[in-house]
Coordinates of C-alpha atoms in Angstrom, one line a residue:
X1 CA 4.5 99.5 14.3
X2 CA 1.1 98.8 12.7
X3 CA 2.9 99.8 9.5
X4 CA 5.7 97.8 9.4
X5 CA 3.1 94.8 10.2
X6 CA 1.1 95.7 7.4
X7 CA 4.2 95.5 5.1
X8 CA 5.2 92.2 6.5
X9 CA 1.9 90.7 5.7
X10 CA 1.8 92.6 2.0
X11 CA 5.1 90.8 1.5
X12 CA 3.9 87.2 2.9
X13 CA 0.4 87.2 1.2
X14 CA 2.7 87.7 -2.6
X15 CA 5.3 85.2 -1.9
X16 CA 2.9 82.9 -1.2
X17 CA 0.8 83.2 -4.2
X18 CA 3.9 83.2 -6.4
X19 CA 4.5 79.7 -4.8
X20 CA 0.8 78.5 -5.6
X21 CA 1.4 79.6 -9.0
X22 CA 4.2 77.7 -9.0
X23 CA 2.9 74.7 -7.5
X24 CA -0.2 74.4 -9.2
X25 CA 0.6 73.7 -12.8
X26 CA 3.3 70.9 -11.4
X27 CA 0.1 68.9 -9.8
X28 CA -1.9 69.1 -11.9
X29 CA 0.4 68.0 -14.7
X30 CA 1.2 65.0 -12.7
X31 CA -2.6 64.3 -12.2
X32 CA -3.3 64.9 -16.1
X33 CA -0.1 62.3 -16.8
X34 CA -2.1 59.7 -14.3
X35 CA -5.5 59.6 -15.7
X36 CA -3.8 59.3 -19.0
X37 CA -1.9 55.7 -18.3
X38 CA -5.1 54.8 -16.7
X39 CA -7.6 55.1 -19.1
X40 CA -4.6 53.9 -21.7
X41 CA -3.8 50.3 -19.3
X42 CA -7.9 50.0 -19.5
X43 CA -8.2 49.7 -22.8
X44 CA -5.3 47.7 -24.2
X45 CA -2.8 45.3 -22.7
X46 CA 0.5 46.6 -20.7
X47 CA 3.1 47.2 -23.0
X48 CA 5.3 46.6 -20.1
X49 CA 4.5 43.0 -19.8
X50 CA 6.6 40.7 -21.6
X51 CA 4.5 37.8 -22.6
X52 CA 7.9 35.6 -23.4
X53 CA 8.6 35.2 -20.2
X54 CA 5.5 33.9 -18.9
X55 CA 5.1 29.8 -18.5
X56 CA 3.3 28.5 -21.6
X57 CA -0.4 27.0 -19.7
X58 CA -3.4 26.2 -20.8
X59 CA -5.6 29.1 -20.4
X60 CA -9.1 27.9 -19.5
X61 CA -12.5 30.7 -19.7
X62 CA -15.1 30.4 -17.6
X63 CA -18.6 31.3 -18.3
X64 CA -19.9 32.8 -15.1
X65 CA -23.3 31.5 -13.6
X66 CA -26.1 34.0 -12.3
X67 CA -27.7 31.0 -9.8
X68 CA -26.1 30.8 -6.4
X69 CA -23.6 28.3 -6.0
X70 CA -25.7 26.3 -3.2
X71 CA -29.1 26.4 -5.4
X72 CA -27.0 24.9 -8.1
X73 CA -25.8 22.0 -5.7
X74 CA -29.4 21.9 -4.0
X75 CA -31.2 21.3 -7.2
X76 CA -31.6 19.2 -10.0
X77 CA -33.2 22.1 -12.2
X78 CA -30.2 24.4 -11.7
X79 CA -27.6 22.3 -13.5
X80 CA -28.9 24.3 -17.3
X81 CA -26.4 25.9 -19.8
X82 CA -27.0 28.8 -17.9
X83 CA -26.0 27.7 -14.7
X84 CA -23.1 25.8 -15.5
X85 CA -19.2 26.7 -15.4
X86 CA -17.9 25.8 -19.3
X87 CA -14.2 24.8 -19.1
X88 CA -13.2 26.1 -22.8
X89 CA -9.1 25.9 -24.1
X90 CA -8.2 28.8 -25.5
X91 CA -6.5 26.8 -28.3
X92 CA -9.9 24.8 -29.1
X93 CA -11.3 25.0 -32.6
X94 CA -15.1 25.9 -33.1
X95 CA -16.4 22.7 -33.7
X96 CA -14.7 21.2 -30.5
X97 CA -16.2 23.7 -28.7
X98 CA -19.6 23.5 -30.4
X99 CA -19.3 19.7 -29.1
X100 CA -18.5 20.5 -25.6
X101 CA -21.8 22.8 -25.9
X102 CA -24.3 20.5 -27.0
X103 CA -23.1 17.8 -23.9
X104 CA -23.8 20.4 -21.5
X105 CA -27.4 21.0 -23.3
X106 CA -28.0 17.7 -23.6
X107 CA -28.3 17.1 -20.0
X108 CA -30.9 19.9 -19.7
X109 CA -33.5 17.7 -22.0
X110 CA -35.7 17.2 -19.0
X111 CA -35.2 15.7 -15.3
X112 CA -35.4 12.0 -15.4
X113 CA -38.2 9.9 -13.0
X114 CA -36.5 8.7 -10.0
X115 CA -37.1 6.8 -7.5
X116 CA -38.4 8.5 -4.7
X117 CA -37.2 5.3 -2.4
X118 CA -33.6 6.1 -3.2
X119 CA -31.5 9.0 -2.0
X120 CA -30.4 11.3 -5.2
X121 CA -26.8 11.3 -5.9
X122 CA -25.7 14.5 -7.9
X123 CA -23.3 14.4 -10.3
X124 CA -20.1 16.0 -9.9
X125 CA -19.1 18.5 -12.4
X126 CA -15.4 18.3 -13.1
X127 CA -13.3 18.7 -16.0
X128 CA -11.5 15.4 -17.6
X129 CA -9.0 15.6 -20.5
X130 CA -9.0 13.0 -23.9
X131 CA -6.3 14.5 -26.0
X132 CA -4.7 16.8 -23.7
X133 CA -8.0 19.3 -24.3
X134 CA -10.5 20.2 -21.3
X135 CA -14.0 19.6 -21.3
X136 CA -16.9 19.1 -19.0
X137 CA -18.7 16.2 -18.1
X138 CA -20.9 15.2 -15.2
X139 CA -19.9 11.9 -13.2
X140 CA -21.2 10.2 -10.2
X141 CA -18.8 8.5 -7.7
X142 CA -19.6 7.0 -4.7
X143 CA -15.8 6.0 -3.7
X144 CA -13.6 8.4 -1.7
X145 CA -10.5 9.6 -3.2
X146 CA -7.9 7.1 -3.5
X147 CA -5.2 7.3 -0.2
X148 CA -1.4 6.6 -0.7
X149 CA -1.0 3.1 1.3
X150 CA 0.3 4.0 4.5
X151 CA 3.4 3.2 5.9
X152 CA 3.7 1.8 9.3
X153 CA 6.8 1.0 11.4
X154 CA 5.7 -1.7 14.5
X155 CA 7.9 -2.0 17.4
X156 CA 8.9 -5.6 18.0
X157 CA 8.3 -5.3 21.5
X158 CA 8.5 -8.0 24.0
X159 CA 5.5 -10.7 23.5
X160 CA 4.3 -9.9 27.4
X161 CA 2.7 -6.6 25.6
X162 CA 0.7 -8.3 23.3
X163 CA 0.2 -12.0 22.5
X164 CA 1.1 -12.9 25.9
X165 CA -2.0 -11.4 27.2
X166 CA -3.5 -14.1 25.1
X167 CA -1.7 -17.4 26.5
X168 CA 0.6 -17.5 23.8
X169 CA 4.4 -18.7 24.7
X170 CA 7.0 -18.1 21.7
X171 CA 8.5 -21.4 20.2
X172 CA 12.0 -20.5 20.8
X173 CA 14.0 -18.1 22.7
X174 CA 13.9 -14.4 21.4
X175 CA 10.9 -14.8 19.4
X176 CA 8.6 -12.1 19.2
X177 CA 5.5 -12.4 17.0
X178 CA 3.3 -15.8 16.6
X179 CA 3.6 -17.5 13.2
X180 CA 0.1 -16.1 12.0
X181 CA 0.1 -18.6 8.9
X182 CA 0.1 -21.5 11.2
X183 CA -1.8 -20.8 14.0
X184 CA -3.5 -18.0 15.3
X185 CA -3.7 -17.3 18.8
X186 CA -7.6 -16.5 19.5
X187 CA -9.1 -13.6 21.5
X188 CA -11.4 -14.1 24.5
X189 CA -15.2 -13.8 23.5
X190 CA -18.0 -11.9 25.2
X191 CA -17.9 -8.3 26.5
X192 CA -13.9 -8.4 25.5
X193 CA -14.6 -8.5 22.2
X194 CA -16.1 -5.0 21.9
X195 CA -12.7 -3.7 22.6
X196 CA -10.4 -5.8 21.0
X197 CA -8.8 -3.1 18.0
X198 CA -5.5 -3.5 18.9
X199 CA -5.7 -7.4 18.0
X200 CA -7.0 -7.1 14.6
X201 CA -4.5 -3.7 13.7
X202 CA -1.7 -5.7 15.3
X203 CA -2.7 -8.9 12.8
X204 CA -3.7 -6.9 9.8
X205 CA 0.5 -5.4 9.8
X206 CA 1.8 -8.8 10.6
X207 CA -0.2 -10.3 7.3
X208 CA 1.2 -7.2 5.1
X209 CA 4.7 -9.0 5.3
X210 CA 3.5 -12.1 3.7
X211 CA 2.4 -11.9 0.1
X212 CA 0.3 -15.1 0.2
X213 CA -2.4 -14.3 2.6
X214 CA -5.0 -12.3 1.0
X215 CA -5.8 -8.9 2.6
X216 CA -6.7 -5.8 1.8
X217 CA -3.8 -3.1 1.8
X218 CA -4.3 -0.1 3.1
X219 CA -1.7 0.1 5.4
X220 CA 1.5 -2.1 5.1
X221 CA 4.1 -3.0 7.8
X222 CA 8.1 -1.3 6.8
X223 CA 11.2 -2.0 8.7
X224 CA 12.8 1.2 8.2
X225 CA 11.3 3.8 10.8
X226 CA 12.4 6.5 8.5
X227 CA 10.3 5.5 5.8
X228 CA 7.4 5.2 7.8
X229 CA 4.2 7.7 8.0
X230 CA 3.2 6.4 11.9
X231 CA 4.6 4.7 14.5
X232 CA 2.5 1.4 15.5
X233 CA 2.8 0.7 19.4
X234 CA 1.2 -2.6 19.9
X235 CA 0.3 -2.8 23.4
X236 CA -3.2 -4.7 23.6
X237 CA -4.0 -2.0 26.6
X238 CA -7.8 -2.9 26.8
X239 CA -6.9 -6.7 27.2
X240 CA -4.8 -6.0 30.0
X241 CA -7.4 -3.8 31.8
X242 CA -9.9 -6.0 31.3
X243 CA -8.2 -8.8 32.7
X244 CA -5.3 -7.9 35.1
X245 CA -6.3 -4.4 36.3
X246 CA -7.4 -5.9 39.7
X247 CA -4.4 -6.3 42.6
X248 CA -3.9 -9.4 43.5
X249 CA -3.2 -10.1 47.7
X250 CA 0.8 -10.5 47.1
X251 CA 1.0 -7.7 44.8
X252 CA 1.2 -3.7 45.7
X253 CA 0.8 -2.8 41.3
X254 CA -1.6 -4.7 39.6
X255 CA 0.1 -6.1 36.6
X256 CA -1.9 -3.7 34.4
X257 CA -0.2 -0.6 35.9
X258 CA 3.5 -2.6 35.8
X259 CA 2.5 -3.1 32.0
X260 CA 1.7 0.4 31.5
X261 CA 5.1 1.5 33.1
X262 CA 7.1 -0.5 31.1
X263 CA 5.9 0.6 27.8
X264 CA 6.1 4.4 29.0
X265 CA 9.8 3.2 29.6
X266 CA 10.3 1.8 26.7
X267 CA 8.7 4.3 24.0
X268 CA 10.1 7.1 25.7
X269 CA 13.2 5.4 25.4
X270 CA 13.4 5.3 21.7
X271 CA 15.2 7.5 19.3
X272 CA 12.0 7.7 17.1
X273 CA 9.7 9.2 19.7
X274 CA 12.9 11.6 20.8
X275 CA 12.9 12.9 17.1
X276 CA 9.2 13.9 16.9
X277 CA 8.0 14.3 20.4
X278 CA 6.4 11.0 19.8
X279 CA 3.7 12.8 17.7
X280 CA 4.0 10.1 14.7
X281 CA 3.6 7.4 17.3
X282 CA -0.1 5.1 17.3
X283 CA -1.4 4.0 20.7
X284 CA -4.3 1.8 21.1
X285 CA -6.6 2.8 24.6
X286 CA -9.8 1.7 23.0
X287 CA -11.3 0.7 26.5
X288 CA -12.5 4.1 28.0
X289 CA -10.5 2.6 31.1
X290 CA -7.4 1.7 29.6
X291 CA -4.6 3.6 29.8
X292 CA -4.8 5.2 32.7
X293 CA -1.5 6.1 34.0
X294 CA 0.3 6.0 30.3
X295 CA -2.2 7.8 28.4
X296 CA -0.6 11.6 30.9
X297 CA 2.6 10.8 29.6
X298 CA 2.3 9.8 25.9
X299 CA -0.4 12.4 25.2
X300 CA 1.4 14.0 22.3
X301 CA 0.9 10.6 20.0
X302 CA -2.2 9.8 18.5
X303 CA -4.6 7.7 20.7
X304 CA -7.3 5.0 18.8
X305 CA -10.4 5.7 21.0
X306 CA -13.9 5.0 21.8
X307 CA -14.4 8.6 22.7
X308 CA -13.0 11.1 24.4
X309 CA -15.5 11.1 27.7
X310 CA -12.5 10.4 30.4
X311 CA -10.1 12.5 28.8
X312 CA -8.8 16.3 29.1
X313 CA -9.1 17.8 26.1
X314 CA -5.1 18.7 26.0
X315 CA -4.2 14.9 26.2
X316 CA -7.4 13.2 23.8
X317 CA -9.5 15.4 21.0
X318 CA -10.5 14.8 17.8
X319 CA -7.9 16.9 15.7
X320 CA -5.3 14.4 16.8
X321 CA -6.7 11.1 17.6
X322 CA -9.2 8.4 15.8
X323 CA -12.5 7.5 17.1
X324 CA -12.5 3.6 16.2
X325 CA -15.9 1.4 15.9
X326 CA -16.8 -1.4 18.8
X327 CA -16.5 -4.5 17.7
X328 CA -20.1 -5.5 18.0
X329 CA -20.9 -8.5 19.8
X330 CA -24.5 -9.9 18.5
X331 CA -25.0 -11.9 15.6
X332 CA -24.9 -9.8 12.1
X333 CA -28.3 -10.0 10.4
X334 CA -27.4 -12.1 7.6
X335 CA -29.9 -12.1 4.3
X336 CA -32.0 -9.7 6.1
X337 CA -35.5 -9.4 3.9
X338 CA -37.3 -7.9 6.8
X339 CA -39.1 -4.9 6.0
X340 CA -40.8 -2.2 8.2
X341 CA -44.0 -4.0 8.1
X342 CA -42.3 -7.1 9.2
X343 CA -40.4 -5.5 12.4
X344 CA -42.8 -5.4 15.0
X345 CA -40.9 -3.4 17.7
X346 CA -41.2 0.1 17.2
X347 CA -38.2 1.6 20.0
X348 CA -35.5 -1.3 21.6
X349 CA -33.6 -0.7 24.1
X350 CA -32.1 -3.3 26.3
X351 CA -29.2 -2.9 29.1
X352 CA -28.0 -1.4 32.3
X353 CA -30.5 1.8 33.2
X354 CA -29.3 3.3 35.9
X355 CA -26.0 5.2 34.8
X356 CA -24.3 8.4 36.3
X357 CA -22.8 11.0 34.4
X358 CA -24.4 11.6 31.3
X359 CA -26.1 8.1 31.5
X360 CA -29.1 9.7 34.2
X361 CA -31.3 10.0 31.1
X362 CA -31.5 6.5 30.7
X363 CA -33.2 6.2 34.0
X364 CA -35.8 9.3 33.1
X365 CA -36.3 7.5 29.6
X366 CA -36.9 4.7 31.2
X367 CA -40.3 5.9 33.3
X368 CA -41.2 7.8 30.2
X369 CA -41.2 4.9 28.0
X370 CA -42.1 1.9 29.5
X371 CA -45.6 2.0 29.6
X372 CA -45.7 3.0 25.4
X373 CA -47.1 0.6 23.2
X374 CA -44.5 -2.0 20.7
X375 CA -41.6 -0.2 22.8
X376 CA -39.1 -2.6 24.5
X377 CA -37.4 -0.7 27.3
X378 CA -36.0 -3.4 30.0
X379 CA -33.1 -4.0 32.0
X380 CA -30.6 -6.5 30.7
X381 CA -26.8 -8.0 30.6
X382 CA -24.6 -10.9 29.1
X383 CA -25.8 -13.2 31.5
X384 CA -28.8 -15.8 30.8
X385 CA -28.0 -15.7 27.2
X386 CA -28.2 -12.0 27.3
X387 CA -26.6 -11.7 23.8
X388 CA -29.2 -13.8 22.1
X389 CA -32.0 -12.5 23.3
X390 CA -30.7 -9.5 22.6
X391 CA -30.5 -10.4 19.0
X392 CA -33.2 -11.8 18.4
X393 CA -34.9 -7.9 20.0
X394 CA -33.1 -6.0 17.5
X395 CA -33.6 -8.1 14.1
X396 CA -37.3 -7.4 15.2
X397 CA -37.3 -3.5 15.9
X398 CA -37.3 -0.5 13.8
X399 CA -35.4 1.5 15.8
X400 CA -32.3 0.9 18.7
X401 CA -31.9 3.5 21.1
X402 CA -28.3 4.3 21.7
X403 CA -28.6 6.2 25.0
X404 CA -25.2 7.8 26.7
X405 CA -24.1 5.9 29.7
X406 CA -21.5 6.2 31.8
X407 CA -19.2 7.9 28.7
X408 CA -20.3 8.6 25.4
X409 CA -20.6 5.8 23.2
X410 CA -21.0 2.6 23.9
X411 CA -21.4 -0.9 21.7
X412 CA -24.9 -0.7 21.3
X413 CA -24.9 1.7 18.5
X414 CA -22.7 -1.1 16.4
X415 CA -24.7 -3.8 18.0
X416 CA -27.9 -1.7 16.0
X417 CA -25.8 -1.6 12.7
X418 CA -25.3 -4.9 12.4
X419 CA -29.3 -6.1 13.3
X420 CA -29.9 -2.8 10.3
X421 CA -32.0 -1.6 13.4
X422 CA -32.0 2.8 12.6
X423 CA -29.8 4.1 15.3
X424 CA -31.9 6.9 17.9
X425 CA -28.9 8.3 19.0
X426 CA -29.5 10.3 22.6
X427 CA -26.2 11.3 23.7
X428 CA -24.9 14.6 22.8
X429 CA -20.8 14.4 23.6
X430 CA -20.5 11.4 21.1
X431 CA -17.9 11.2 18.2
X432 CA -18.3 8.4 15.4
X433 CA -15.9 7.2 13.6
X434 CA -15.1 8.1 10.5
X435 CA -17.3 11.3 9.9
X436 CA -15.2 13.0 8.1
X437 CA -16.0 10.9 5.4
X438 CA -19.5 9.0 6.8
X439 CA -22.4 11.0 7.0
X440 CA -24.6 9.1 9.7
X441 CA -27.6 11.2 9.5
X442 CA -28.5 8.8 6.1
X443 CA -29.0 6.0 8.5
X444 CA -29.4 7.3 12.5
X445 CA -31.8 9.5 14.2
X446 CA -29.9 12.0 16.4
X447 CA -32.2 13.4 19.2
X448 CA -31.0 15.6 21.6
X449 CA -31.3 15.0 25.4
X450 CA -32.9 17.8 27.0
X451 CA -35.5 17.2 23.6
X452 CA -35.6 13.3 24.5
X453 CA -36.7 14.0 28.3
X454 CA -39.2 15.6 27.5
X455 CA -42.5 14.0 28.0
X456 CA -44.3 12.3 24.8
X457 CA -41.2 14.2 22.4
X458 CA -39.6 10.8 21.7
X459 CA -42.1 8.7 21.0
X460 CA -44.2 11.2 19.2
X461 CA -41.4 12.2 16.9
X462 CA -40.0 8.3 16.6
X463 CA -44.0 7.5 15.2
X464 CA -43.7 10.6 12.8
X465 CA -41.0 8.7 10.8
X466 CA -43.0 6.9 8.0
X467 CA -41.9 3.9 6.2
X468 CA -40.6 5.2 3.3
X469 CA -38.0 7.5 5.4
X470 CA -37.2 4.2 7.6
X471 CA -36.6 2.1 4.4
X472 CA -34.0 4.6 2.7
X473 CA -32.5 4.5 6.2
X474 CA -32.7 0.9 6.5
X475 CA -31.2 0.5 3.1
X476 CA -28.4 2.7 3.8
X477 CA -27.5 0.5 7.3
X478 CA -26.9 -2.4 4.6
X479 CA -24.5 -0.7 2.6
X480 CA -22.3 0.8 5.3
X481 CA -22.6 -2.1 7.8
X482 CA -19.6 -3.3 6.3
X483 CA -17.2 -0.2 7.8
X484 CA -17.5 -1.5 11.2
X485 CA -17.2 -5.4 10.3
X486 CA -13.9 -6.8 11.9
X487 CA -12.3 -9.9 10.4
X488 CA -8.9 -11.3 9.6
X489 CA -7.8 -11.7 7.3
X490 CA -9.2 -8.0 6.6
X491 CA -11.0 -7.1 3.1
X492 CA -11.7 -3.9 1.5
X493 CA -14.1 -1.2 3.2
X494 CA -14.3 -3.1 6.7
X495 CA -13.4 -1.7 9.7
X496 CA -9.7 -2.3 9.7
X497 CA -9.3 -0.8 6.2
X498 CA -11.3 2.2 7.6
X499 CA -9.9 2.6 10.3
X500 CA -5.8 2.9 8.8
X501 CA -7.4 5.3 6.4
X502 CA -8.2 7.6 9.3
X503 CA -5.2 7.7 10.4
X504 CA -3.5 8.2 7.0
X505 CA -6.0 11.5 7.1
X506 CA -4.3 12.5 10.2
X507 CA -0.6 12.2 8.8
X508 CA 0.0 15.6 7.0
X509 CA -1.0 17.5 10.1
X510 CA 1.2 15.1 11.8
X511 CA 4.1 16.1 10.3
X512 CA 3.2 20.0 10.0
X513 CA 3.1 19.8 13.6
X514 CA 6.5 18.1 13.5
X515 CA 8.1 20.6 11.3
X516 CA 6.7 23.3 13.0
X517 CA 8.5 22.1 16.4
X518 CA 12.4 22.1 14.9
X519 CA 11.8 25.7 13.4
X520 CA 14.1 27.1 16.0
X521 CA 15.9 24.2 16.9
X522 CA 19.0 25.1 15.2
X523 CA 19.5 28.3 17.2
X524 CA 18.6 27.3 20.3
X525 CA 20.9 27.9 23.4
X526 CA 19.9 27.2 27.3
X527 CA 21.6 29.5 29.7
X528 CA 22.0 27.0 32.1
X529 CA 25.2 26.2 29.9
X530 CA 26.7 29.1 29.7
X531 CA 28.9 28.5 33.2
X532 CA 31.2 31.5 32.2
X533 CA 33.7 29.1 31.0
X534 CA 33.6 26.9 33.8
X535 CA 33.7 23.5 32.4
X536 CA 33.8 25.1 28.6
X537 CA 29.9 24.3 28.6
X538 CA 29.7 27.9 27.1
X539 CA 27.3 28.5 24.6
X540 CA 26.4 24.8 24.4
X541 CA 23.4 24.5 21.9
X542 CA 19.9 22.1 22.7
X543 CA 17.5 21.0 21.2
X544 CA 15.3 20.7 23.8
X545 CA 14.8 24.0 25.9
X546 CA 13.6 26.2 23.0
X547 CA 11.9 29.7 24.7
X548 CA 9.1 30.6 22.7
X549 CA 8.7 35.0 22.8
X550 CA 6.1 35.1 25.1
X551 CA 4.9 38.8 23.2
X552 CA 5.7 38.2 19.3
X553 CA 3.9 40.8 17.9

């Protein structure tokens, strides 16, 4: 037995190096065979690569830098020969290139004096084209990118919606709109004011159909829905809450809520919101108030807000909606000359103090600041020429303090813009209009509230600002005042401009999201119509009871 074991393994142990021998020289044959094409494709072009078939482009070299990308952006030093990406055509003669060289060195000759007063713009670097050839050059802008003017389709609803809230009657029967170039119906002053968007969007489209009157054009009423980029709903929502959300003794709804049902109604009942869930579709709720009822059932379309402090983030958040500017409602500083030396009030803050919500450091601010020196901390309202003396407080102070009441913002951060009074801003859930493209920290403070509460940490920090910081700030106020300056008819860069611009910036995600929702539409079948033949509702397709896998990977 152990014999014919020890055969067995004899015979094993020499089939198996046969089969080594065997193997072997295959292998490694295959491995010599690799290393050769890969040393070969290293140092020469693939012969396998038909050149003819390629697109004939511009092929452009880049000379890599050895500074960090940020250290070139952060400082003036870093933009050198060295440091800078050389956009060269492969088809450029010498001399063209030499050219392109001695720009670039030129602008190393030694930084230029400044003035330390005025915030540093850097040049962009980009490349620009003469003759169809690429170079480099360095140019300063400080306009945004040009938008495509947007498209808007406005319902022609019913005047008790909009104009009617202002007193007007139409002329004749069936008449829907006011003739703006005869007479403009007028919107009521005081606290209204701050919320009155929907009346200058609302007269900004109706002037876009009449060549005469001068506007600016960023957005331009069409009568084709199709062709449109939004959906306007004009439905002056903050009017009618401010005045008829109160039920009067024969009524059981005030006429607020009745308003707000209708115009659910009569959206929903359109074949435009039916075709994109109503996600292209622009509703004004500007009053933090307004809304109410409405706002749970059209939360797919985009909302212009004041914030988003009453609203669940699934119906209101800043990746669908606008934030839109108060309309501020003291007096604009007009020729302002002041300077820091000339504004005697350090801190101003003037208004209701006791809040709830997020508005309770108001009342701790209060008893930490009242007692400080050339700070103006006081109680105060409309009434008894409120607005004048309010005025007259900010044209005089350094700084405003924009506090968070009972929500987020409120109009005292505009009110500060337009007296070029530097913005403290103390209220931590606020969103500002137009930051994707406005970067407030050039002219506001931003403290934050548990920092704020703190005893001495406001006013100390507020009396570290010097007067050169406060005048680049103070400069800054000037030139951006205009973005939240309302006015018909409306001009370039004011707040209506700015404010159709925003939404233009919202419309390609718009219509992703659009897109997105009819990927399955075409395939869709309910089982609730499949009756087994019953009725021949078989197999029915819908468009509107799509299943999405609940497990898709």
């Amino acid at each position: 037995m152990g014999e014919y074991r020890h055969g067995g393994g004899t015979s094993m142990g020499i089939a198996a190096r046969k089969l080594f021998f065997g193997v072997f020289p295959f292998i490694s044959a295959v491995f010599l065979l690799s290393w050769f094409v890969v040393v070969r494709s290293s140092t020469a072009r693939p012969s396998f690569l038909d050149h003819a078939f390629l697109p004939t482009v511009t092929t452009l070299s880049v000379v890599k830098s050895d500074i960090p990308l940020q250290q070139q952006l952060s400082t003036p030093s870093s933009f050198s020969t060295r440091a800078r990406a050389i956009l060269v055509d492969n088809d450029t003669k010498p001399e063209q290139i030499n050219n392109i060289v001695s720009t670039t060195t030129n602008l190393d000759a030694g930084p230029k004096p400044v003035n330390e007063d005025k915030p540093i713009i850097r040049p962009e670097i980009r490349a620009t084209s003469t003759n169809g050839d690429v170079k480099c050059n360095a140019e300063s802008s400080l306009k945004p990118p040009q938008q495509q003017q947007l498209k808007v389709y406005m319902y022609d609803m019913p005047p008790e919606f909009h104009f009617e809230l202002l007193g007007w009657k139409p002329e004749e029967p069936g008449r829907v709109w006011p003739d703006i170039k005869s007479h403009i119906p007028g919107y009521p002053g005081g606290l209204n004011l701050q919320h009155s968007i929907e009346y200058w969007l609302t007269l900004d489209l109706l002037a876009s159909e009449f060549p005469e009157i001068p506007r600016a054009g960023s957005a331009i009423r069409v009568r084709n829905s199709s062709e449109a980029d939004v959906l306007f709903v004009p439905f002056f929502s903050s009017l009618s809450y401010n005045r008829y959300s109160k039920v009067n003794p024969h009524q059981k709804k005030s006429r607020n809520n009745v308003l707000q049902d209708k115009v659910v109604k009569y959206v929903t009942s359109q074949p435009e919101w039916k075709r994109s869930g109503g996600r292209d579709h622009l509703v004004m709720a500007h009053h933090p108030n307004s809304m109410l009822s409405a706002r749970m059932k059209l939360w797919p379309a985009m909302f212009v807000l004041s914030d988003f402090g009453r609203y669940p983030p699934n119906v209101a958040n800043v990746e669908k909606d606008v934030i839109a500017p108060y309309k501020h409602v003291i007096k604009s500083y007009v020729n302002d000359s002041s300077e820091f030396d000339t504004r005697p009030t350090l801190l101003y803050f003037q208004g209701a103090i006791y809040r709830k919500d997020g508005g309770l450091a108001r009342q701790e601010l209060f008893y930490l600041l009242k007692d400080e020196k050339d700070v103006h901390f006081q109680f105060g309202s409309v009434k008894k020429d409120g607005i004048h003396k309010a005025s007259r407080g900010m044209h005089s102070s350094k700084f405003c303090l924009n506090i968070a009441g009972d929500t987020p913002s409120s109009n005292r951060l505009f009110d500060a813009i337009a007296s070029h009074c530097v913005p403290v801003i103390i209220s931590d859930e606020i969103e500002l209009p137009y930051e994707d493209v406005l970067d407030y920290s050039e002219f506001c403070v931003f403290v934050k509230t548990s920092d704020a509460v703190k005893e001495k940490f406001l006013i100390n920090f507020i009396r570290s600002i010097k007067k050169e910081e406060w005048t680049r700030m103070w400069t800054r106020l000037k030139e951006v005042e205009r973005f939240f300056q309302f006015q018909y008819p409306s001009v370039e860069g004011d707040a209506v401009q700015m404010i159709w611009q925003a939404v233009g910036r919202k419309v390609p995600g718009i219509r992703m999201k659009i897109n997105r929702a009819r990927r399955y539409s075409r395939f869709a079948v309910t089982d609730t119509h499949r009756d087994g033949g019953r009725g021949g509702g078989a197999g029915r397709r819908s468009r509107h009871h799509i299943r999405t896998p609940k497990n898709f990977w």
